[in-house]
Amino acid sequence: MFTEDLSVFFDTDDFAEDATYDTVNTIAVIFDRAYLEQLGMIASAEPTALTRAADVAADPTGKPLVIRGVTYTIRNILPQDDGAVVLLHLERAA
Amino acid sequence: MADHVRKQLRDAATTRVTNLATTGTRVHGFRVDPLQLTALPALSVWTPSERPEALTIHAPINYQRDIELRVTGIAAAVGDVDDALDLIAKEVEIALATALTVGGKSVQLEYLGTEQRYERGDKTGGTVELTFVARMFATGAAPDVPL
């Protein structure tokens, strides 16, 4: 079976950065926090983290993810393409 | 000349819902630009429509005007936001339960309903929109003078 080497896509010397998943695990993520106008009335942002599926649980919802010193809660997991990479939808924990 | 009765109604309602426990002085008119998270929770008071009915034939026609008044509560919270929205709605309903005074006339608002909406983001954002109707009377020649 062919095993993809995804590490090249999550090189912290390029676009990825370290994040702390579920309190103790350091994983590489590509973080994004684009502007979001919620309901047309609230100026907000939509934080997401792209990471390897193997680095998180099959259902990581509810677990904490600390990025750049900010603690987020994982609210949803969206498998990308073949599922080897997942997009995590995040919400600030406080 | 006084303001249109819609603005007089809106101003009276705005005064009534200012300084409520949850939203305080964060009361705005119709919003085109979004509010920052730090400016929440807040209220928006607006009158999007009016349905007139002619009561007389000859000019100046006297109109019964059913003016729609909407009060939108806006909040954001970590996790569920509906509890905060229901608290805002409760405070607004109580504040507007008794008649307003508009141009010296007593105007009773009739509560028509509520709609909540939510969207995920940095925090969960939500709105609660309360719709009321006010029955007022004014002629076409003097829409600023409540009868």
PDB file of N, CA, C and O in Angstrom, chain A residues 31 33 35-47 70 72-73 75-76 89-94, chain B residues 31-32 34-37 40 44 72 74-79 117-127:
ATOM      1  N   PHE A  31      -2.840  27.316   9.931  1.00  0.00           N
ATOM      2  CA  PHE A  31      -3.901  28.076  10.603  1.00  0.00           C
ATOM      3  C   PHE A  31      -4.399  29.196   9.706  1.00  0.00           C
ATOM      4  O   PHE A  31      -3.637  29.838   8.991  1.00  0.00           O
ATOM      5  N   ARG A  33      -7.507  32.449   9.727  1.00  0.00           N
ATOM      6  CA  ARG A  33      -8.529  33.143  10.523  1.00  0.00           C
ATOM      7  C   ARG A  33      -9.083  34.294   9.678  1.00  0.00           C
ATOM      8  O   ARG A  33      -8.853  35.465   9.960  1.00  0.00           O
ATOM      9  N   TYR A  35     -11.689  36.879   7.782  1.00  0.00           N
ATOM     10  CA  TYR A  35     -12.787  37.733   8.244  1.00  0.00           C
ATOM     11  C   TYR A  35     -14.124  37.057   7.957  1.00  0.00           C
ATOM     12  O   TYR A  35     -14.321  36.447   6.911  1.00  0.00           O
ATOM     13  N   LEU A  36     -15.026  37.179   8.887  1.00  0.00           N
ATOM     14  CA  LEU A  36     -16.376  36.635   8.714  1.00  0.00           C
ATOM     15  C   LEU A  36     -17.379  37.634   9.262  1.00  0.00           C
ATOM     16  O   LEU A  36     -17.258  38.072  10.411  1.00  0.00           O
ATOM     17  N   GLU A  37     -18.365  37.979   8.452  1.00  0.00           N
ATOM     18  CA  GLU A  37     -19.436  38.852   8.925  1.00  0.00           C
ATOM     19  C   GLU A  37     -20.608  37.963   9.303  1.00  0.00           C
ATOM     20  O   GLU A  37     -21.360  37.514   8.443  1.00  0.00           O
ATOM     21  N   GLN A  38     -20.740  37.701  10.597  1.00  0.00           N
ATOM     22  CA  GLN A  38     -21.780  36.768  11.044  1.00  0.00           C
ATOM     23  C   GLN A  38     -23.151  37.408  10.914  1.00  0.00           C
ATOM     24  O   GLN A  38     -23.402  38.501  11.448  1.00  0.00           O
ATOM     25  N   LEU A  39     -24.036  36.734  10.227  1.00  0.00           N
ATOM     26  CA  LEU A  39     -25.433  37.134  10.103  1.00  0.00           C
ATOM     27  C   LEU A  39     -25.588  38.548   9.552  1.00  0.00           C
ATOM     28  O   LEU A  39     -26.624  39.192   9.720  1.00  0.00           O
ATOM     29  N   GLY A  40     -24.534  39.038   8.919  1.00  0.00           N
ATOM     30  CA  GLY A  40     -24.561  40.394   8.378  1.00  0.00           C
ATOM     31  C   GLY A  40     -24.536  41.468   9.443  1.00  0.00           C
ATOM     32  O   GLY A  40     -24.698  42.654   9.134  1.00  0.00           O
ATOM     33  N   MET A  41     -24.292  41.104  10.701  1.00  0.00           N
ATOM     34  CA  MET A  41     -24.390  42.083  11.796  1.00  0.00           C
ATOM     35  C   MET A  41     -23.201  42.084  12.734  1.00  0.00           C
ATOM     36  O   MET A  41     -23.067  42.992  13.542  1.00  0.00           O
ATOM     37  N   ILE A  42     -22.339  41.066  12.673  1.00  0.00           N
ATOM     38  CA  ILE A  42     -21.237  40.964  13.634  1.00  0.00           C
ATOM     39  C   ILE A  42     -19.924  40.807  12.870  1.00  0.00           C
ATOM     40  O   ILE A  42     -19.779  39.894  12.054  1.00  0.00           O
ATOM     41  N   ALA A  43     -18.967  41.705  13.144  1.00  0.00           N
ATOM     42  CA  ALA A  43     -17.642  41.605  12.533  1.00  0.00           C
ATOM     43  C   ALA A  43     -16.845  40.577  13.322  1.00  0.00           C
ATOM     44  O   ALA A  43     -16.497  40.794  14.473  1.00  0.00           O
ATOM     45  N   SER A  44     -16.578  39.438  12.701  1.00  0.00           N
ATOM     46  CA  SER A  44     -15.948  38.348  13.417  1.00  0.00           C
ATOM     47  C   SER A  44     -14.908  37.678  12.506  1.00  0.00           C
ATOM     48  O   SER A  44     -14.453  38.269  11.532  1.00  0.00           O
ATOM     49  N   ALA A  45     -14.522  36.483  12.866  1.00  0.00           N
ATOM     50  CA  ALA A  45     -13.535  35.735  12.087  1.00  0.00           C
ATOM     51  C   ALA A  45     -13.905  34.262  12.114  1.00  0.00           C
ATOM     52  O   ALA A  45     -14.694  33.823  12.955  1.00  0.00           O
ATOM     53  N   GLU A  46     -13.323  33.531  11.161  1.00  0.00           N
ATOM     54  CA  GLU A  46     -13.634  32.110  11.040  1.00  0.00           C
ATOM     55  C   GLU A  46     -12.325  31.330  11.184  1.00  0.00           C
ATOM     56  O   GLU A  46     -11.651  31.049  10.189  1.00  0.00           O
ATOM     57  N   PRO A  47     -11.932  30.966  12.402  1.00  0.00           N
ATOM     58  CA  PRO A  47     -10.656  30.265  12.577  1.00  0.00           C
ATOM     59  C   PRO A  47     -10.755  28.799  12.152  1.00  0.00           C
ATOM     60  O   PRO A  47     -11.706  28.094  12.505  1.00  0.00           O
ATOM     61  N   VAL A  70      -3.539  31.062  21.864  1.00  0.00           N
ATOM     62  CA  VAL A  70      -4.989  31.164  22.027  1.00  0.00           C
ATOM     63  C   VAL A  70      -5.584  29.757  22.045  1.00  0.00           C
ATOM     64  O   VAL A  70      -5.260  28.933  21.181  1.00  0.00           O
ATOM     65  N   TYR A  72      -8.483  27.268  21.436  1.00  0.00           N
ATOM     66  CA  TYR A  72      -9.720  27.080  20.668  1.00  0.00           C
ATOM     67  C   TYR A  72     -10.331  25.731  21.023  1.00  0.00           C
ATOM     68  O   TYR A  72      -9.632  24.825  21.481  1.00  0.00           O
ATOM     69  N   THR A  73     -11.607  25.613  20.783  1.00  0.00           N
ATOM     70  CA  THR A  73     -12.291  24.328  20.873  1.00  0.00           C
ATOM     71  C   THR A  73     -12.602  23.860  19.455  1.00  0.00           C
ATOM     72  O   THR A  73     -13.097  24.645  18.639  1.00  0.00           O
ATOM     73  N   ARG A  75     -14.763  22.435  16.790  1.00  0.00           N
ATOM     74  CA  ARG A  75     -16.217  22.343  16.668  1.00  0.00           C
ATOM     75  C   ARG A  75     -16.677  21.411  15.557  1.00  0.00           C
ATOM     76  O   ARG A  75     -17.807  20.921  15.581  1.00  0.00           O
ATOM     77  N   ASN A  76     -15.796  21.207  14.563  1.00  0.00           N
ATOM     78  CA  ASN A  76     -16.197  20.316  13.462  1.00  0.00           C
ATOM     79  C   ASN A  76     -14.940  19.838  12.752  1.00  0.00           C
ATOM     80  O   ASN A  76     -13.887  20.494  12.819  1.00  0.00           O
ATOM     81  N   HIS A  89     -12.759  23.108  12.152  1.00  0.00           N
ATOM     82  CA  HIS A  89     -13.421  24.374  12.445  1.00  0.00           C
ATOM     83  C   HIS A  89     -13.260  24.650  13.937  1.00  0.00           C
ATOM     84  O   HIS A  89     -13.540  23.778  14.767  1.00  0.00           O
ATOM     85  N   LEU A  90     -12.856  25.873  14.259  1.00  0.00           N
ATOM     86  CA  LEU A  90     -12.503  26.211  15.636  1.00  0.00           C
ATOM     87  C   LEU A  90     -13.381  27.331  16.173  1.00  0.00           C
ATOM     88  O   LEU A  90     -13.922  28.138  15.421  1.00  0.00           O
ATOM     89  N   GLU A  91     -13.462  27.348  17.508  1.00  0.00           N
ATOM     90  CA  GLU A  91     -14.135  28.453  18.202  1.00  0.00           C
ATOM     91  C   GLU A  91     -13.302  28.786  19.434  1.00  0.00           C
ATOM     92  O   GLU A  91     -12.785  27.880  20.100  1.00  0.00           O
ATOM     93  N   ARG A  92     -13.184  30.067  19.731  1.00  0.00           N
ATOM     94  CA  ARG A  92     -12.430  30.458  20.916  1.00  0.00           C
ATOM     95  C   ARG A  92     -13.023  29.787  22.159  1.00  0.00           C
ATOM     96  O   ARG A  92     -14.236  29.712  22.305  1.00  0.00           O
ATOM     97  N   ALA A  93     -12.140  29.341  23.058  1.00  0.00           N
ATOM     98  CA  ALA A  93     -12.603  28.633  24.253  1.00  0.00           C
ATOM     99  C   ALA A  93     -13.021  29.589  25.352  1.00  0.00           C
ATOM    100  O   ALA A  93     -13.665  29.175  26.322  1.00  0.00           O
ATOM    101  N   ALA A  94     -12.643  30.853  25.243  1.00  0.00           N
ATOM    102  CA  ALA A  94     -13.033  31.833  26.276  1.00  0.00           C
ATOM    103  C   ALA A  94     -13.113  33.210  25.663  1.00  0.00           C
ATOM    104  O   ALA A  94     -12.609  33.441  24.577  1.00  0.00           O
TER     105      ALA A  94
ATOM    106  N   ARG B  31     -28.761  48.971  11.145  1.00  0.00           N
ATOM    107  CA  ARG B  31     -27.327  48.809  10.961  1.00  0.00           C
ATOM    108  C   ARG B  31     -27.003  48.435   9.519  1.00  0.00           C
ATOM    109  O   ARG B  31     -27.552  47.485   8.985  1.00  0.00           O
ATOM    110  N   VAL B  32     -26.105  49.194   8.921  1.00  0.00           N
ATOM    111  CA  VAL B  32     -25.543  48.815   7.626  1.00  0.00           C
ATOM    112  C   VAL B  32     -24.207  48.130   7.849  1.00  0.00           C
ATOM    113  O   VAL B  32     -23.904  47.097   7.248  1.00  0.00           O
ATOM    114  N   PRO B  34     -21.432  46.125  10.286  1.00  0.00           N
ATOM    115  CA  PRO B  34     -21.529  45.180  11.415  1.00  0.00           C
ATOM    116  C   PRO B  34     -20.943  45.758  12.700  1.00  0.00           C
ATOM    117  O   PRO B  34     -20.163  46.708  12.666  1.00  0.00           O
ATOM    118  N   LEU B  35     -21.329  45.164  13.801  1.00  0.00           N
ATOM    119  CA  LEU B  35     -20.802  45.552  15.111  1.00  0.00           C
ATOM    120  C   LEU B  35     -19.589  44.697  15.450  1.00  0.00           C
ATOM    121  O   LEU B  35     -19.523  43.520  15.091  1.00  0.00           O
ATOM    122  N   GLN B  36     -18.638  45.290  16.170  1.00  0.00           N
ATOM    123  CA  GLN B  36     -17.485  44.532  16.641  1.00  0.00           C
ATOM    124  C   GLN B  36     -17.906  43.653  17.823  1.00  0.00           C
ATOM    125  O   GLN B  36     -18.855  43.988  18.556  1.00  0.00           O
ATOM    126  N   LEU B  37     -17.185  42.564  18.030  1.00  0.00           N
ATOM    127  CA  LEU B  37     -17.509  41.659  19.137  1.00  0.00           C
ATOM    128  C   LEU B  37     -17.494  42.385  20.477  1.00  0.00           C
ATOM    129  O   LEU B  37     -18.275  42.076  21.385  1.00  0.00           O
ATOM    130  N   LEU B  40     -20.812  44.096  21.842  1.00  0.00           N
ATOM    131  CA  LEU B  40     -21.987  43.251  22.093  1.00  0.00           C
ATOM    132  C   LEU B  40     -22.106  42.913  23.574  1.00  0.00           C
ATOM    133  O   LEU B  40     -21.103  42.974  24.294  1.00  0.00           O
ATOM    134  N   SER B  44     -30.758  46.721  18.036  1.00  0.00           N
ATOM    135  CA  SER B  44     -30.999  47.572  16.884  1.00  0.00           C
ATOM    136  C   SER B  44     -32.511  47.766  16.784  1.00  0.00           C
ATOM    137  O   SER B  44     -33.266  46.799  16.829  1.00  0.00           O
ATOM    138  N   THR B  72     -33.930  44.141  17.224  1.00  0.00           N
ATOM    139  CA  THR B  72     -33.035  43.004  17.027  1.00  0.00           C
ATOM    140  C   THR B  72     -31.972  42.986  18.109  1.00  0.00           C
ATOM    141  O   THR B  72     -31.239  43.969  18.283  1.00  0.00           O
ATOM    142  N   ILE B  74     -28.504  41.400  19.430  1.00  0.00           N
ATOM    143  CA  ILE B  74     -27.311  40.819  18.794  1.00  0.00           C
ATOM    144  C   ILE B  74     -26.340  40.420  19.901  1.00  0.00           C
ATOM    145  O   ILE B  74     -26.021  41.241  20.770  1.00  0.00           O
ATOM    146  N   ALA B  75     -25.886  39.174  19.869  1.00  0.00           N
ATOM    147  CA  ALA B  75     -24.991  38.699  20.921  1.00  0.00           C
ATOM    148  C   ALA B  75     -24.025  37.673  20.363  1.00  0.00           C
ATOM    149  O   ALA B  75     -24.246  37.100  19.289  1.00  0.00           O
ATOM    150  N   ALA B  76     -22.948  37.446  21.095  1.00  0.00           N
ATOM    151  CA  ALA B  76     -21.986  36.398  20.742  1.00  0.00           C
ATOM    152  C   ALA B  76     -21.545  35.743  22.037  1.00  0.00           C
ATOM    153  O   ALA B  76     -21.408  36.400  23.070  1.00  0.00           O
ATOM    154  N   ALA B  77     -21.332  34.446  21.971  1.00  0.00           N
ATOM    155  CA  ALA B  77     -20.951  33.719  23.187  1.00  0.00           C
ATOM    156  C   ALA B  77     -20.116  32.508  22.820  1.00  0.00           C
ATOM    157  O   ALA B  77     -20.174  32.011  21.691  1.00  0.00           O
ATOM    158  N   VAL B  78     -19.355  32.047  23.773  1.00  0.00           N
ATOM    159  CA  VAL B  78     -18.649  30.781  23.619  1.00  0.00           C
ATOM    160  C   VAL B  78     -19.688  29.683  23.828  1.00  0.00           C
ATOM    161  O   VAL B  78     -20.356  29.640  24.850  1.00  0.00           O
ATOM    162  N   GLY B  79     -19.842  28.829  22.832  1.00  0.00           N
ATOM    163  CA  GLY B  79     -20.856  27.775  22.928  1.00  0.00           C
ATOM    164  C   GLY B  79     -22.223  28.300  22.554  1.00  0.00           C
ATOM    165  O   GLY B  79     -22.360  29.066  21.611  1.00  0.00           O
ATOM    166  N   ARG B 117     -31.520  33.554  14.923  1.00  0.00           N
ATOM    167  CA  ARG B 117     -30.597  33.005  13.943  1.00  0.00           C
ATOM    168  C   ARG B 117     -29.211  32.890  14.589  1.00  0.00           C
ATOM    169  O   ARG B 117     -28.880  33.668  15.483  1.00  0.00           O
ATOM    170  N   TYR B 118     -28.423  31.938  14.102  1.00  0.00           N
ATOM    171  CA  TYR B 118     -27.095  31.688  14.683  1.00  0.00           C
ATOM    172  C   TYR B 118     -26.083  31.446  13.569  1.00  0.00           C
ATOM    173  O   TYR B 118     -26.439  30.968  12.494  1.00  0.00           O
ATOM    174  N   GLU B 119     -24.810  31.742  13.882  1.00  0.00           N
ATOM    175  CA  GLU B 119     -23.737  31.391  12.947  1.00  0.00           C
ATOM    176  C   GLU B 119     -22.442  31.202  13.717  1.00  0.00           C
ATOM    177  O   GLU B 119     -22.097  31.993  14.596  1.00  0.00           O
ATOM    178  N   ARG B 120     -21.711  30.151  13.363  1.00  0.00           N
ATOM    179  CA  ARG B 120     -20.423  29.848  13.983  1.00  0.00           C
ATOM    180  C   ARG B 120     -19.376  30.869  13.559  1.00  0.00           C
ATOM    181  O   ARG B 120     -19.404  31.361  12.431  1.00  0.00           O
ATOM    182  N   GLY B 121     -18.445  31.165  14.447  1.00  0.00           N
ATOM    183  CA  GLY B 121     -17.331  32.058  14.134  1.00  0.00           C
ATOM    184  C   GLY B 121     -16.332  31.986  15.261  1.00  0.00           C
ATOM    185  O   GLY B 121     -16.267  30.971  15.973  1.00  0.00           O
ATOM    186  N   ASP B 122     -15.524  33.043  15.424  1.00  0.00           N
ATOM    187  CA  ASP B 122     -14.615  33.120  16.556  1.00  0.00           C
ATOM    188  C   ASP B 122     -15.374  32.777  17.842  1.00  0.00           C
ATOM    189  O   ASP B 122     -14.909  32.042  18.692  1.00  0.00           O
ATOM    190  N   LYS B 123     -16.550  33.385  17.974  1.00  0.00           N
ATOM    191  CA  LYS B 123     -17.552  32.978  18.960  1.00  0.00           C
ATOM    192  C   LYS B 123     -18.843  32.733  18.196  1.00  0.00           C
ATOM    193  O   LYS B 123     -19.000  33.205  17.075  1.00  0.00           O
ATOM    194  N   THR B 124     -19.765  32.027  18.807  1.00  0.00           N
ATOM    195  CA  THR B 124     -21.046  31.811  18.142  1.00  0.00           C
ATOM    196  C   THR B 124     -21.835  33.114  18.173  1.00  0.00           C
ATOM    197  O   THR B 124     -22.105  33.660  19.247  1.00  0.00           O
ATOM    198  N   GLY B 125     -22.184  33.606  17.006  1.00  0.00           N
ATOM    199  CA  GLY B 125     -22.965  34.833  16.923  1.00  0.00           C
ATOM    200  C   GLY B 125     -24.435  34.502  16.767  1.00  0.00           C
ATOM    201  O   GLY B 125     -24.792  33.476  16.178  1.00  0.00           O
ATOM    202  N   GLY B 126     -25.284  35.369  17.305  1.00  0.00           N
ATOM    203  CA  GLY B 126     -26.712  35.129  17.179  1.00  0.00           C
ATOM    204  C   GLY B 126     -27.498  36.424  17.190  1.00  0.00           C
ATOM    205  O   GLY B 126     -27.035  37.447  17.699  1.00  0.00           O
ATOM    206  N   THR B 127     -28.673  36.350  16.587  1.00  0.00           N
ATOM    207  CA  THR B 127     -29.583  37.490  16.639  1.00  0.00           C
ATOM    208  C   THR B 127     -30.966  36.995  17.043  1.00  0.00           C
ATOM    209  O   THR B 127     -31.353  35.862  16.753  1.00  0.00           O
TER     210      THR B 127
END
